[in-house]
mmCIF file of C-alpha atoms in Angstrom:
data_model
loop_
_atom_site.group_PDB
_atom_site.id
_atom_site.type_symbol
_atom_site.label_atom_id
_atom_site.label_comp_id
_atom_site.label_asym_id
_atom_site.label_seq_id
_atom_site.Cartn_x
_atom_site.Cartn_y
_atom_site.Cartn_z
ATOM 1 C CA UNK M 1299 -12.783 -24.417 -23.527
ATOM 2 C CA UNK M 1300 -8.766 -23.617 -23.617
ATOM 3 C CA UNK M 1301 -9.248 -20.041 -21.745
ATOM 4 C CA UNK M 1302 -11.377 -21.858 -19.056
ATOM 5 C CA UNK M 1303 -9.104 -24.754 -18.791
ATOM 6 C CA UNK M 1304 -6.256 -22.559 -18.514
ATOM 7 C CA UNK M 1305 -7.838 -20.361 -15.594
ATOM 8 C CA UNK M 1306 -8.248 -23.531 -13.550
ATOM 9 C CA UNK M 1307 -4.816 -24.395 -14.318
ATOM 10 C CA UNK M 1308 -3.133 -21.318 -13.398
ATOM 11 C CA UNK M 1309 -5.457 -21.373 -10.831
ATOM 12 C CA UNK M 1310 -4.715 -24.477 -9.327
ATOM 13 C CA UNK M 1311 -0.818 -23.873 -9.467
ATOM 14 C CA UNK M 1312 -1.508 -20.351 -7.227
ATOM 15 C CA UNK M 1313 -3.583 -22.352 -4.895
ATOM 16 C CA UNK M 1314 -0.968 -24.849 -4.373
ATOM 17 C CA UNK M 1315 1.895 -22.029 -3.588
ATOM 18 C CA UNK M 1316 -1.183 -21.072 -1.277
ATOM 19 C CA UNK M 1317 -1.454 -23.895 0.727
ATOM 20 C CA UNK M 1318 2.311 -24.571 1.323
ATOM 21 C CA UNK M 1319 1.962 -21.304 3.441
ATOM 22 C CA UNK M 1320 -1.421 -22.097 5.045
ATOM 23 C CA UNK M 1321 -0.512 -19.631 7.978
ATOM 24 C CA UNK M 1322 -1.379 -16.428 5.622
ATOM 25 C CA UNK M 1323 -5.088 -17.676 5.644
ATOM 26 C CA UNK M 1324 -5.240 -17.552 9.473
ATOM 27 C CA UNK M 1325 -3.199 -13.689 9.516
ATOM 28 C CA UNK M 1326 -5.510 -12.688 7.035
ATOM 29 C CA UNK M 1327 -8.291 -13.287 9.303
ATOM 30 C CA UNK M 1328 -6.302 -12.461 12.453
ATOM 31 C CA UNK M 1329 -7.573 -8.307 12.305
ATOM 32 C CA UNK M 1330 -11.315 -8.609 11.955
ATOM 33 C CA UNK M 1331 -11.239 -11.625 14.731
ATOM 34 C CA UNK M 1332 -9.228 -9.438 17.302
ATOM 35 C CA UNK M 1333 -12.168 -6.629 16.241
ATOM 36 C CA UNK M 1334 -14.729 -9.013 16.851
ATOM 37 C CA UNK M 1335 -13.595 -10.343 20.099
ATOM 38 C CA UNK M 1336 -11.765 -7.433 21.843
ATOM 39 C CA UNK M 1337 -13.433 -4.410 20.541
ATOM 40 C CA UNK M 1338 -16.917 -5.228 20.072
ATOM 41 C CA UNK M 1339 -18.213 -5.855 23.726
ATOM 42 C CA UNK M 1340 -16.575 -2.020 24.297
ATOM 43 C CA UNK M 1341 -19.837 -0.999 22.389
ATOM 44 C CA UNK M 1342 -22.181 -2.625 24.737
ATOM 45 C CA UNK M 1343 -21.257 0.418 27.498
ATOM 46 C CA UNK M 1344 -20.847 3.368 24.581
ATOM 47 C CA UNK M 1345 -23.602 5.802 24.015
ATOM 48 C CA UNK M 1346 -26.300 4.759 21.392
ATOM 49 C CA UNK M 1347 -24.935 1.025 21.191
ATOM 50 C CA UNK M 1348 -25.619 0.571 25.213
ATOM 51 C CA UNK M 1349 -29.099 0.086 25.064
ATOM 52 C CA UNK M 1350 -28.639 -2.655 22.252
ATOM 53 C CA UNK M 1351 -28.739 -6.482 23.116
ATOM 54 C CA UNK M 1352 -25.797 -8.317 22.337
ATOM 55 C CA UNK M 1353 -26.817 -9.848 18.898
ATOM 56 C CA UNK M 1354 -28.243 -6.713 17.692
ATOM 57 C CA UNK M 1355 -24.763 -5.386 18.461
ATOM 58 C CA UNK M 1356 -22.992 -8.428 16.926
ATOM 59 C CA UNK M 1357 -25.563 -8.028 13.498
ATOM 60 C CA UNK M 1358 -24.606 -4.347 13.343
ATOM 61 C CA UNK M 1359 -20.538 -5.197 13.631
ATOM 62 C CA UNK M 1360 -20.076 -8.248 11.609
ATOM 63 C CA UNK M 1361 -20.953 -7.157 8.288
ATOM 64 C CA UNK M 1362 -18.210 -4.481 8.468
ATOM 65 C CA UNK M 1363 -15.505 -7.470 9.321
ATOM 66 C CA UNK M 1364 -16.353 -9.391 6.448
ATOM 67 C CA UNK M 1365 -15.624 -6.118 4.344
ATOM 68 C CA UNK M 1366 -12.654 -5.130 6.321
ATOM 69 C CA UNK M 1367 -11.640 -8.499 5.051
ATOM 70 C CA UNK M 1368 -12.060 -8.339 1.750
ATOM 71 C CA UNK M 1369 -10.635 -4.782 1.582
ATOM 72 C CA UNK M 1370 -7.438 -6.744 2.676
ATOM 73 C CA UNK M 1371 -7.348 -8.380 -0.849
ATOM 74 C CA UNK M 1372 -5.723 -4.586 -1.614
ATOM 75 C CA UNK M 1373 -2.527 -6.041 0.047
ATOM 76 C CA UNK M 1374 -2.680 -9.164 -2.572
ATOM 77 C CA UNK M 1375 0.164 -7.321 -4.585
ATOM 78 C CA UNK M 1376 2.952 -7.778 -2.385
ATOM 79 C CA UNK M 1377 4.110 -11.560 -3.383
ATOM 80 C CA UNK M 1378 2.740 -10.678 -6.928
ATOM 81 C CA UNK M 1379 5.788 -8.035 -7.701
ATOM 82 C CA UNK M 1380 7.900 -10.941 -6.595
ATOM 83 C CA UNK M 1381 6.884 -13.057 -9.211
ATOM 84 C CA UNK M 1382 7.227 -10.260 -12.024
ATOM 85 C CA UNK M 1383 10.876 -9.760 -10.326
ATOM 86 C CA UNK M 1384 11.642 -13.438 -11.236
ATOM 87 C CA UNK M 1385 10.820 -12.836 -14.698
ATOM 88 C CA UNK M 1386 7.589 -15.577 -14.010
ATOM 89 C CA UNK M 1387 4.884 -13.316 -15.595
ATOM 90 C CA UNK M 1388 6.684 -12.844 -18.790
ATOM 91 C CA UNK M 1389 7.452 -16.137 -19.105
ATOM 92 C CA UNK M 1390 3.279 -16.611 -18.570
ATOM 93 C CA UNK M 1391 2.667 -13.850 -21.469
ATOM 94 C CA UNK M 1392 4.224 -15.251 -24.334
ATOM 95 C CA UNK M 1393 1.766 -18.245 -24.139
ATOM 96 C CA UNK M 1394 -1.448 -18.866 -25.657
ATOM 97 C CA UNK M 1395 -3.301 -17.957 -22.428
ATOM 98 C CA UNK M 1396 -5.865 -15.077 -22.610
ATOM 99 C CA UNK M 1397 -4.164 -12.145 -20.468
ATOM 100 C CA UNK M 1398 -7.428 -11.800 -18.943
ATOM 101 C CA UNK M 1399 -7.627 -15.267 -18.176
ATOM 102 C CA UNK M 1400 -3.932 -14.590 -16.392
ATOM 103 C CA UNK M 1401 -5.368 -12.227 -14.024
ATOM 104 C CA UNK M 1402 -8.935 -13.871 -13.275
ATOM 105 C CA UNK M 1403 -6.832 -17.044 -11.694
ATOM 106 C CA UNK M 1404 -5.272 -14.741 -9.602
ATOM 107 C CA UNK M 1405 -8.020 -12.791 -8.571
ATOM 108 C CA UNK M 1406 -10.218 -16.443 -8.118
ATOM 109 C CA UNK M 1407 -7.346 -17.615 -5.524
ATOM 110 C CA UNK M 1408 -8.035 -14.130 -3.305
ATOM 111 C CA UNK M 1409 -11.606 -14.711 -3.543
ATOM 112 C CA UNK M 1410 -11.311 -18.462 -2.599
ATOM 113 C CA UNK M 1411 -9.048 -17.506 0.315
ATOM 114 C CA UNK M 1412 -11.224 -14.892 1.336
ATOM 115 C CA UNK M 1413 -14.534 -16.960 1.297
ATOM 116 C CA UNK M 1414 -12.903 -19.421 3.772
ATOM 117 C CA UNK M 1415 -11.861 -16.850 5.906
ATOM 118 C CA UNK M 1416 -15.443 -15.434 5.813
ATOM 119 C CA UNK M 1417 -16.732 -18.361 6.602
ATOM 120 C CA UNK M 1418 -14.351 -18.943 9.501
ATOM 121 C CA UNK M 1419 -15.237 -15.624 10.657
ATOM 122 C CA UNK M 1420 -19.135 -16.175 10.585
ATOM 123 C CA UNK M 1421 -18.951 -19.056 12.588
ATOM 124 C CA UNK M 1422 -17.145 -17.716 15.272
ATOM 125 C CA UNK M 1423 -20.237 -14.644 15.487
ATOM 126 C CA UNK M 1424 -22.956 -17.180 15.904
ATOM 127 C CA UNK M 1425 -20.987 -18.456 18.785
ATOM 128 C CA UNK M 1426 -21.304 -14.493 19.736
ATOM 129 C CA UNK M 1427 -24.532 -14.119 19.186
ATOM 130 C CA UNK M 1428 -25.235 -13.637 15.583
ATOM 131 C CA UNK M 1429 -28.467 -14.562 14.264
ATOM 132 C CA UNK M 1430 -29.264 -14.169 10.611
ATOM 133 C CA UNK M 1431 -31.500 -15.539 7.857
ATOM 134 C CA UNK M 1432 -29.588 -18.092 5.416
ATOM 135 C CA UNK M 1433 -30.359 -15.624 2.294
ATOM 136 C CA UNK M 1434 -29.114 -12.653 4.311
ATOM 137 C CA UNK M 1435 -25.338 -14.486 4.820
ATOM 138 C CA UNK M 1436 -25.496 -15.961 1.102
ATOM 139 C CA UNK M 1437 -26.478 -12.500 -0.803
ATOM 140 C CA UNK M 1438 -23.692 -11.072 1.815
ATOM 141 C CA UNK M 1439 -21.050 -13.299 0.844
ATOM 142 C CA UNK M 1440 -21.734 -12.676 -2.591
ATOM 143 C CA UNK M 1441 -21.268 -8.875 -1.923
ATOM 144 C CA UNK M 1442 -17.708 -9.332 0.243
ATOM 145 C CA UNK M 1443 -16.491 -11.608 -3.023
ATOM 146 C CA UNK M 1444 -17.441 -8.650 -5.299
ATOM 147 C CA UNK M 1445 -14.798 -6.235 -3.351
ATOM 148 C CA UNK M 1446 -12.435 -9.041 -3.499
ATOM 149 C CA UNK M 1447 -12.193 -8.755 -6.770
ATOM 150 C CA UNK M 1448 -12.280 -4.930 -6.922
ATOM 151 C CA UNK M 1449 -9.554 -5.089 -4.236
ATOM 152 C CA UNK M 1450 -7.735 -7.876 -5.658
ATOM 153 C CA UNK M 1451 -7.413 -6.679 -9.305
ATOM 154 C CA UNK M 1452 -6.243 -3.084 -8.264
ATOM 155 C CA UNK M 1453 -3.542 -4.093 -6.224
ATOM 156 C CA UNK M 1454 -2.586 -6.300 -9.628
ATOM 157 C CA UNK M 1455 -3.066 -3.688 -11.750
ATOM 158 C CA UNK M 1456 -1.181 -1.457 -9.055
ATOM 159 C CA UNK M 1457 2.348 -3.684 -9.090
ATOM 160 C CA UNK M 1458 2.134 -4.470 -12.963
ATOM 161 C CA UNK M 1459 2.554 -0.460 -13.205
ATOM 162 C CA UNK M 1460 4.924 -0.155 -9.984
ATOM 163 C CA UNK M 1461 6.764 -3.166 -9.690
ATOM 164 C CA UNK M 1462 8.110 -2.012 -6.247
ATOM 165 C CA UNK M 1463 7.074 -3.512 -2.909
ATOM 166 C CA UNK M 1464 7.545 0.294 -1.779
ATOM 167 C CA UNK M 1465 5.481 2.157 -4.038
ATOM 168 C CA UNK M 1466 2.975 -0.331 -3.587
ATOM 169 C CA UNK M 1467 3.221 -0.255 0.473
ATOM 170 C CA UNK M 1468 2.796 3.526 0.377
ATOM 171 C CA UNK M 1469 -0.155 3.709 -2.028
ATOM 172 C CA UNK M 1470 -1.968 0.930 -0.301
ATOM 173 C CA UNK M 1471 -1.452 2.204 3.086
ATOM 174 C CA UNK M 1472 -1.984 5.565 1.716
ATOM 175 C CA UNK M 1473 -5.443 4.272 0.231
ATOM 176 C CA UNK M 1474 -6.782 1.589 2.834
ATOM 177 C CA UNK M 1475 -6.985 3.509 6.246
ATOM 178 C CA UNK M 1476 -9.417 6.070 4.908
ATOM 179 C CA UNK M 1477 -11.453 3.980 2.782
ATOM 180 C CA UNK M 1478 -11.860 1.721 5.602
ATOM 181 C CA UNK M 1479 -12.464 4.443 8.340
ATOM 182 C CA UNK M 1480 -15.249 5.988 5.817
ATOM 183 C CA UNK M 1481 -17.010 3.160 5.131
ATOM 184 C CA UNK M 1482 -18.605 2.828 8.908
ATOM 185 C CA UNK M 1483 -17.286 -0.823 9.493
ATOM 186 C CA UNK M 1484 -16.926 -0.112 12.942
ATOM 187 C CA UNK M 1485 -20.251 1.621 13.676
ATOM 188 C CA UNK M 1486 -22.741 2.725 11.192
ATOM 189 C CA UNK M 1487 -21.765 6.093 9.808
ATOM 190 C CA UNK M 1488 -25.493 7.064 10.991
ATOM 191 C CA UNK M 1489 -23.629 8.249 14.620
ATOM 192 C CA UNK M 1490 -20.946 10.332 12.718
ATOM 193 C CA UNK M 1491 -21.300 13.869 12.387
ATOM 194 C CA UNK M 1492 -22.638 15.710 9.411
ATOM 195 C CA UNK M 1493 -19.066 16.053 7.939
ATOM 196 C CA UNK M 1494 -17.967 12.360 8.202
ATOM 197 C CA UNK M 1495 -21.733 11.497 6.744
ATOM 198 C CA UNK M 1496 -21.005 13.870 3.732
ATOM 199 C CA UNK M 1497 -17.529 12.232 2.672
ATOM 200 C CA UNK M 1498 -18.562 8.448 3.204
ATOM 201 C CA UNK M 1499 -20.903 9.464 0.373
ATOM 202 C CA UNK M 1500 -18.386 9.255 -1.807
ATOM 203 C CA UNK M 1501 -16.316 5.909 -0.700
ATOM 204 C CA UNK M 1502 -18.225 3.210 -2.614
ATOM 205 C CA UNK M 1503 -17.224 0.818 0.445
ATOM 206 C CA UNK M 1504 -19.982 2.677 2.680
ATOM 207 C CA UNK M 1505 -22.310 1.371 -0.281
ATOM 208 C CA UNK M 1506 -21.484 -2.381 0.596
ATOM 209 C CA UNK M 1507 -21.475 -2.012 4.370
ATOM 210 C CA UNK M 1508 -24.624 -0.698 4.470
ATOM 211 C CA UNK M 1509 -25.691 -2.922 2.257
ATOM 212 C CA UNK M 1510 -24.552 -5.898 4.217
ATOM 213 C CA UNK M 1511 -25.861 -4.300 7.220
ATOM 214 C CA UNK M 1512 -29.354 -4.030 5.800
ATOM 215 C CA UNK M 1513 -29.060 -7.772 3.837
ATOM 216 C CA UNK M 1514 -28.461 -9.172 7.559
ATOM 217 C CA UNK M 1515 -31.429 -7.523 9.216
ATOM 218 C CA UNK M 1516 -33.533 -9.203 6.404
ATOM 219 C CA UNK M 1517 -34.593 -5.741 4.830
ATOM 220 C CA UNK M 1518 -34.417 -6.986 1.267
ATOM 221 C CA UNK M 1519 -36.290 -4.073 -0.124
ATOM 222 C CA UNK M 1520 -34.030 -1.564 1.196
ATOM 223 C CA UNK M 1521 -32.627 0.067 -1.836
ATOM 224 C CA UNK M 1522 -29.530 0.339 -0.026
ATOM 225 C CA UNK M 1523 -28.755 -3.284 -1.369
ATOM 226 C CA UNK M 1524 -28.963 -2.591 -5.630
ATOM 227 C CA UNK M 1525 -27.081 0.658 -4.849
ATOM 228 C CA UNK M 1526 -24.414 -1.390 -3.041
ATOM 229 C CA UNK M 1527 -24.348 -4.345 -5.745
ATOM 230 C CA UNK M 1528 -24.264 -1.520 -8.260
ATOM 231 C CA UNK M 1529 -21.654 0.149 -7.319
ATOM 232 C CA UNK M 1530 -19.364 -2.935 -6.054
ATOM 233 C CA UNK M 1531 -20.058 -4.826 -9.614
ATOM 234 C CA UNK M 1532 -18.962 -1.428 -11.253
ATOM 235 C CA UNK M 1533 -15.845 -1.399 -9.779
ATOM 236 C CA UNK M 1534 -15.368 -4.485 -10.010
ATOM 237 C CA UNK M 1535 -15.530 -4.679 -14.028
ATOM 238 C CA UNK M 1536 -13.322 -1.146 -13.981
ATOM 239 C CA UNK M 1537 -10.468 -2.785 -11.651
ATOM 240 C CA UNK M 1538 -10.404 -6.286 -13.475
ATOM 241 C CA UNK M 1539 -9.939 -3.818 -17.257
ATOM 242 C CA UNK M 1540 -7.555 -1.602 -15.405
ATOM 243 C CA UNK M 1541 -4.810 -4.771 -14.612
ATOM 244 C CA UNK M 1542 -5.731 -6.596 -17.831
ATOM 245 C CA UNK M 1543 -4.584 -3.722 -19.327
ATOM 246 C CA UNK M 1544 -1.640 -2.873 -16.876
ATOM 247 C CA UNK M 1545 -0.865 -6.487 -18.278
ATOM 248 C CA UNK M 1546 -1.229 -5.760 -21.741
ATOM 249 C CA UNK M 1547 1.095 -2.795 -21.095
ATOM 250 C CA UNK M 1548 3.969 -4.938 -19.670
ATOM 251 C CA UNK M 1549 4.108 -6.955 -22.597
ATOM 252 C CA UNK M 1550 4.642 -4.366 -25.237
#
């Protein structure tokens, strides 16, 4: 009972710091909105999307926003390295508190921010157009949380080895623009040519968009879906042990 009480504690005390900026929940969900409003209708006069109606085109595009969202959780890092600057985190690691109880209430505030901001974001495409099934949107969310975590936990594990807003910047940046570009969240990677097909293979992010995709046309027995939940869930675990242990490393 201590380890869970002491998650919602720690918890609790990053959600407050949260909400004294509230403005970073509305940034956060500034990109994908802009997407949504200013970039989508392009599609309706571009090649294979022109023949579409409007909420086939806004099903196809919103499941790659909610991901581009939670791939944003990569960036989570940045007022983390500020905290091990002040000396905060070592101060958390010589108490009782599990370490990996440490990083779950920081990765639980990311995915709590992000689930508002998903939700935010879904309303505004049924004002658009979008039409989906109430199982689709809940199996969806559960996806985009997954790759919070995953995204969350590296960029942990990322500034417990770095410690350096800079190194972090350029391996983010380095990291995020293909990942994102390869994972079709803009169109399906279906209209890429045989090359782009061939690498997106290997970003686990395609996975989950298609995935999504397929959870919000209501094809539940596409095995598209496990493959995605699969792979997300894997990573997921592997990121979460790689900044426990980045954790465990800073306090030898």
């Amino acid at each position: 009972m201590n380890f869970f009480k002491d998650v919602y504690l720690l918890f609790m005390r990053h959600l407050k710091k949260g909400l004294r900026a509230p403005v970073w929940l509305l940034i956060g969900l500034s990109q994908p909105v802009l997407y949504l409003v200013l970039y989508m209708p392009l599609l309706k006069n571009m090649g294979n999307t022109a023949l579409m109606p409007t909420a086939e085109i806004v099903r196809i595009f919103v499941p790659g926003m909610l991901v581009i969202m939670a791939m944003g959780a990569l960036f989570a890092g940045f007022s983390f390295i500020d905290e091990i600057r002040q000396g905060l985190i070592a101060r958390w690691l010589v108490t009782p508190t599990a370490r990996v109880g440490l990083i779950l209430s920081l990765v639980f505030n990311q995915v709590l921010t992000l689930f508002l901001q998903s939700c935010i974001l879904l309303v505004i495409a049924c004002f658009l157009g979008l039409h989906v099934s109430f199982g689709g949107i809940a199996l969806t969310m559960a996806l985009i949380m997954l790759i919070g975590i995953t995204m969350s936990s590296f960029s942990y594990a990322i500034s417990l080895s770095v410690k350096d807003e800079g190194v972090l910047a350029s391996i983010t940046n380095t990291s995020y623009l293909p990942l994102m570009l390869l994972s079709g969240i803009m169109l399906p990677i279906a209209f890429a040519p045989n090359w782009i097909k061939t690498m997106a293979l290997f970003n686990p992010f395609y996975y989950a968009v298609e995935a999504s995709r397929s959870l919000f046309a209501g094809e539940y027995g596409n095995p598209i879906i496990v493959k995605g939940f699969a792979i997300v869930i894997l990573f997921a675990a592997m990121a979460l042990w790689l900044a426990v242990r980045a954790l465990n490393k800073m306090a030898v």
